[in-house]
Coordinates of C-alpha atoms in Angstrom, one line a residue:
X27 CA 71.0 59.1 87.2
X28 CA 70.3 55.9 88.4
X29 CA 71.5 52.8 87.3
X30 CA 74.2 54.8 85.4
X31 CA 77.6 53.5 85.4
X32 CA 79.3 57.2 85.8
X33 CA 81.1 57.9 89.2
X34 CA 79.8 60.5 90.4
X35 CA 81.9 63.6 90.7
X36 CA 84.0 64.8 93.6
X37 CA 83.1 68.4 94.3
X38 CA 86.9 68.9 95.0
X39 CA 87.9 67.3 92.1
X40 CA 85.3 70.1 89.9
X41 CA 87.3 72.8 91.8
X42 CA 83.4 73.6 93.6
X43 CA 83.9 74.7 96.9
X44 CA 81.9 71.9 99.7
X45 CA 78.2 73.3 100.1
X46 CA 79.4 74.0 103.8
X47 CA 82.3 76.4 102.9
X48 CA 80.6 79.2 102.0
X49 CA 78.6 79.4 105.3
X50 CA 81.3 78.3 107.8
X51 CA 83.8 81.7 106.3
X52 CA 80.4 83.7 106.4
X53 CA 80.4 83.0 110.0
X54 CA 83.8 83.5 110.7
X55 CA 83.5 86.7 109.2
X56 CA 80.7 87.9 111.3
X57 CA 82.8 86.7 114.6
X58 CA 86.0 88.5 113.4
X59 CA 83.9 91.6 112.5
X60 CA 81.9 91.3 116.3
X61 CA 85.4 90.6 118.1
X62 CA 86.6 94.1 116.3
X63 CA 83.6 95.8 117.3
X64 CA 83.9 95.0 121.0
X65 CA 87.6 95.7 120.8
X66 CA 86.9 99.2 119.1
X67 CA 84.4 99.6 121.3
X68 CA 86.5 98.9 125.0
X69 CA 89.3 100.6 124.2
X70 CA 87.3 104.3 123.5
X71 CA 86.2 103.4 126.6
X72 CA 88.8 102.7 128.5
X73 CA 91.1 105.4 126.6
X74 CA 88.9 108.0 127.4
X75 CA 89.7 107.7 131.2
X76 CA 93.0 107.4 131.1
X77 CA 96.2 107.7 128.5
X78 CA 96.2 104.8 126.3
X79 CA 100.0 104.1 127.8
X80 CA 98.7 103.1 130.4
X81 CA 95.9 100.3 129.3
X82 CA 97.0 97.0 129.7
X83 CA 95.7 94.0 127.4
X84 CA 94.1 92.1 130.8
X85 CA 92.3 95.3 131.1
X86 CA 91.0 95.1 127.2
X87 CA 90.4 91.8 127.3
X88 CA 88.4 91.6 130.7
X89 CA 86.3 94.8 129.1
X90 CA 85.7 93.3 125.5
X91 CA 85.4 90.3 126.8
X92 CA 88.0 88.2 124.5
X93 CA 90.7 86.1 125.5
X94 CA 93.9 86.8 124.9
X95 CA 94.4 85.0 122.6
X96 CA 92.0 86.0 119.9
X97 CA 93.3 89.6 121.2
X98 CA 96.4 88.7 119.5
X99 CA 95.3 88.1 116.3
X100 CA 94.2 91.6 115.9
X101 CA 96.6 93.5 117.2
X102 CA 99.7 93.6 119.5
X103 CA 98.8 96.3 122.1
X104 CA 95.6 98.7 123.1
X105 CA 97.6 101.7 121.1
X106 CA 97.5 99.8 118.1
X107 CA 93.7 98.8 118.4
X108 CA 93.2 102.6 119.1
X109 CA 95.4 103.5 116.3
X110 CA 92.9 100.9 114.0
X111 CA 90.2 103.2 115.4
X112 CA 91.3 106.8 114.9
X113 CA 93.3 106.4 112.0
X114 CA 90.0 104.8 110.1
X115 CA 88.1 108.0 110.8
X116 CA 91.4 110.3 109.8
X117 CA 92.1 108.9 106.3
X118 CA 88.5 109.6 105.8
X119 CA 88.8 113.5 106.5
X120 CA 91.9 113.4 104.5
X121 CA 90.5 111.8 101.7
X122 CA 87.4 114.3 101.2
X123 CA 90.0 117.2 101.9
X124 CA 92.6 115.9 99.3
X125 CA 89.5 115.7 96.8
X126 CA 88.1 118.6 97.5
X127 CA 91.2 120.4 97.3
X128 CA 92.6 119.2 94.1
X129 CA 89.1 119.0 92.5
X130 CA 88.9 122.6 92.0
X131 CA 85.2 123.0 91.9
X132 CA 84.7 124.2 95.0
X133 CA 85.7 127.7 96.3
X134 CA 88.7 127.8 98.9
X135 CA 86.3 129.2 101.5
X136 CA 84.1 126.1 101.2
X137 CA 86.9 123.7 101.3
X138 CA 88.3 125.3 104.1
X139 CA 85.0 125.3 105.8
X140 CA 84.8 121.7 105.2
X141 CA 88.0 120.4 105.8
X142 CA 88.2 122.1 109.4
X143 CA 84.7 121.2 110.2
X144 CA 85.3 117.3 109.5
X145 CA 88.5 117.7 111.6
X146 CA 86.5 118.8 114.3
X147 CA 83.9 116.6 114.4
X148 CA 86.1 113.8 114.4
X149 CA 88.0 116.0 117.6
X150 CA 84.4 115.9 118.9
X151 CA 83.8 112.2 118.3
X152 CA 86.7 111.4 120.5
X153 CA 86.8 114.4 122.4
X154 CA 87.1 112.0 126.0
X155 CA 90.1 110.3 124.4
X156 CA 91.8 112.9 123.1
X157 CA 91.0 115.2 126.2
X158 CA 92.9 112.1 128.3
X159 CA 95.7 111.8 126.1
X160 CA 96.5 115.0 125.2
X161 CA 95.6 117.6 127.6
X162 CA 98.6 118.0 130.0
X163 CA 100.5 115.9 127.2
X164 CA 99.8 112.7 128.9
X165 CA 100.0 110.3 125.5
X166 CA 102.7 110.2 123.2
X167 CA 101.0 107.8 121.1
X168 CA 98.0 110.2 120.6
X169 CA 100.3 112.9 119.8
X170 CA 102.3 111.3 117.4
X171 CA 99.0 109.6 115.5
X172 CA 98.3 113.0 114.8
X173 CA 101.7 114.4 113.9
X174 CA 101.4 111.4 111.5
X175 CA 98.3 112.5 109.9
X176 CA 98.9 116.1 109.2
X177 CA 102.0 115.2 107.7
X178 CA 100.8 112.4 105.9
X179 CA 98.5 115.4 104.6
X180 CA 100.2 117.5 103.5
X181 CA 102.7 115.1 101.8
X182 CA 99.5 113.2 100.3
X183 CA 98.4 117.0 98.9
X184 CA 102.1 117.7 97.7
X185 CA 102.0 114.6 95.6
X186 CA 99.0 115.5 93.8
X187 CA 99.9 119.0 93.3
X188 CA 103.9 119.1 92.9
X189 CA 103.5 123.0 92.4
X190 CA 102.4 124.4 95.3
X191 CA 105.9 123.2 96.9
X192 CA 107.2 126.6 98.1
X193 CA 110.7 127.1 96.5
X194 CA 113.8 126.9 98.1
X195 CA 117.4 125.5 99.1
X196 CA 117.5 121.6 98.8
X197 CA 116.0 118.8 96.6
X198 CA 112.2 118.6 96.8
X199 CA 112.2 115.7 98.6
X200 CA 113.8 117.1 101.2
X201 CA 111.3 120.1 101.5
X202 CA 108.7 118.4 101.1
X203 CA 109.2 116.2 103.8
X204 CA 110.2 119.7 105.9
X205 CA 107.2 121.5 105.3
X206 CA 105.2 118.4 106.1
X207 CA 106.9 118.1 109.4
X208 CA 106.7 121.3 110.5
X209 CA 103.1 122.3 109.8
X210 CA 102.0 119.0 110.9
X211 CA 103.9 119.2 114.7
X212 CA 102.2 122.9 114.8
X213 CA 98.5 122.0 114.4
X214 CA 98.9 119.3 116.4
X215 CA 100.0 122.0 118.7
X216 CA 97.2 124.0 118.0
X217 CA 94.9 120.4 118.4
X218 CA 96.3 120.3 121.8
X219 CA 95.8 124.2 122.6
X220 CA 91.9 123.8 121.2
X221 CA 91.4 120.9 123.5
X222 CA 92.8 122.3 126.6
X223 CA 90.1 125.0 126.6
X224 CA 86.8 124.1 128.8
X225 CA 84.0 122.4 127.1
X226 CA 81.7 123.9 125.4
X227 CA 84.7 124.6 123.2
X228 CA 84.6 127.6 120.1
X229 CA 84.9 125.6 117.0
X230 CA 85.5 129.0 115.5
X231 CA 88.4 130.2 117.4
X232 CA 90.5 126.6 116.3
X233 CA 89.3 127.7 112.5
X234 CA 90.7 131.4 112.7
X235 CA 94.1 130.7 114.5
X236 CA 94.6 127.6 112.2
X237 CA 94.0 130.2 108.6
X238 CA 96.2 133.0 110.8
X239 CA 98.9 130.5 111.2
X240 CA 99.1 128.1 108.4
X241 CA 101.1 129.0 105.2
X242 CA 98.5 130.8 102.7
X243 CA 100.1 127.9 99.5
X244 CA 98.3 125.1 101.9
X245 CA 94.9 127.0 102.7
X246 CA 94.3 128.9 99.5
X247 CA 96.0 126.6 97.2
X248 CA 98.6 128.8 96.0
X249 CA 102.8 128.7 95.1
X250 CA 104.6 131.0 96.5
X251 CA 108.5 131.2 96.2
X252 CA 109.1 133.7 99.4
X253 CA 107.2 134.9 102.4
X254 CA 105.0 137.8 100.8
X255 CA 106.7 137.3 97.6
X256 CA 105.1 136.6 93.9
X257 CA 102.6 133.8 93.6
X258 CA 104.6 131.3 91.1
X259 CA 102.8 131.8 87.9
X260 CA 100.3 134.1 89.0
X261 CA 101.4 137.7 89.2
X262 CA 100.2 137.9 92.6
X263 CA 101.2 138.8 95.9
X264 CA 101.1 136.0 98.2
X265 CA 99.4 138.5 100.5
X266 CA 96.6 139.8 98.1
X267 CA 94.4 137.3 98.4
X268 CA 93.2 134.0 96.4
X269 CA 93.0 134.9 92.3
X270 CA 89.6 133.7 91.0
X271 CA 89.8 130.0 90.9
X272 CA 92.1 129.4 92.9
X273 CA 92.5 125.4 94.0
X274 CA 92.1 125.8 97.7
X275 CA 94.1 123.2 100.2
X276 CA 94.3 123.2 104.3
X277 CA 95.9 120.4 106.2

């Protein structure tokens, strides 16, 4: 007001943030998110003609077109900005299958259906990258990633569901973290098999050897304390096929 004899206040003193703030970490937003983008976006490329191993961050840079520096800040190699890619799109299919499957309201065909169709879209998505990494086992890193998801599965779906843990010797925290390596090491196996087919690949022939080979407690949903032995607190065979609702799982 003028004339008055009040100082006027300091918007850091009020705790009020300078008028400028707001904008300048909007922007910087919008350059960390479009650096990202064009580091997401040169290393699909570049990973889909050749094993990520074998990427160098001059090439990533030089193809984003970053310095190395602001490379740096967001990760520490071209696997790990892959990784940040693939692993983004994984949780999500795990995430809908992990709902789906302890939701109970849909039937175990229908999940199954699902959860193997958004595992091979995402196959699809990346199909060039995973065809260069993992056909004629050329990547490691693209391997493991998805030894690391199944398993991370499976464990995720064990947690939520305790009693479809199939019996047997040891703590559960020991079998728990055997079943969760071993089915997740075979469908990457079966990833790998899929893959190493020529294009157009059957999406139905990766759906019917993964129900053939995976344990009927993590497709249908089911306990089951020996191989073709009672369902634990069903009555059933293991063998006989999903009682009416059934929760349904699949890894």
């Amino acid at each position: 007001m003028p004339g008055s004899d009040q100082p006027a206040m300091d918007p850091a003193a009020s705790g009020a943030a300078p008028p400028s703030s707001a904008a300048g970490a909007s922007a910087l937003d919008v350059r960390v998110r479009r650096t990202r983008a064009r580091l997401f976006e040169a290393v699909v490329l570049l990973a889909s003609e050749q094993p990520v191993e074998d990427i160098t961050v001059a090439d990533l840079v030089r193809t984003a077109r970053v310095n190395r520096t602001t490379f740096y800040k967001h990760a520490s190699s071209p696997a790990e900005v892959l990784e940040q890619v693939l692993y983004a799109d994984l949780d999500r299919v795990r995430a809908e299958w992990i709902n789906d499957a302890t939701a109970a309201r849909l039937p175990v065909d229908v999940v199954w259906e699902r959860a193997s169709g958004a595992l091979l879209d995402h196959l699809e998505r990346h199909e060039a990258v995973y065809t260069a990494g993992l056909v004629g086992r050329r990547s490691a890193i693209l391997h493991h990633l998805l030894v690391d998801h199944f398993a991370t599965s499976v464990r995720t779906l064990l947690d939520r569901d305790p009693g479809l843990l199939p019996e047997g010797e040891g703590p559960a925290q020991w079998r728990v973290e055997a079943q969760s390596s071993f089915l997740a090491h075979g469908e990457t196996g079966l990833v790998e098999a899929w893959l190493s087919r020529p294009a157009p690949r059957d999406r139905r022939l990766f759906v019917s050897a993964a129900s053939e080979a995976l344990p009927a407690w993590l497709i249908r949903g089911q306990g089951t304390n020996t191989a073709g032995g009672p369902v634990r607190g069903s009555g059933r065979r293991a063998d006989a096929g999903p009682p009416p609702g059934a929760r349904p799982g699949t890894a």
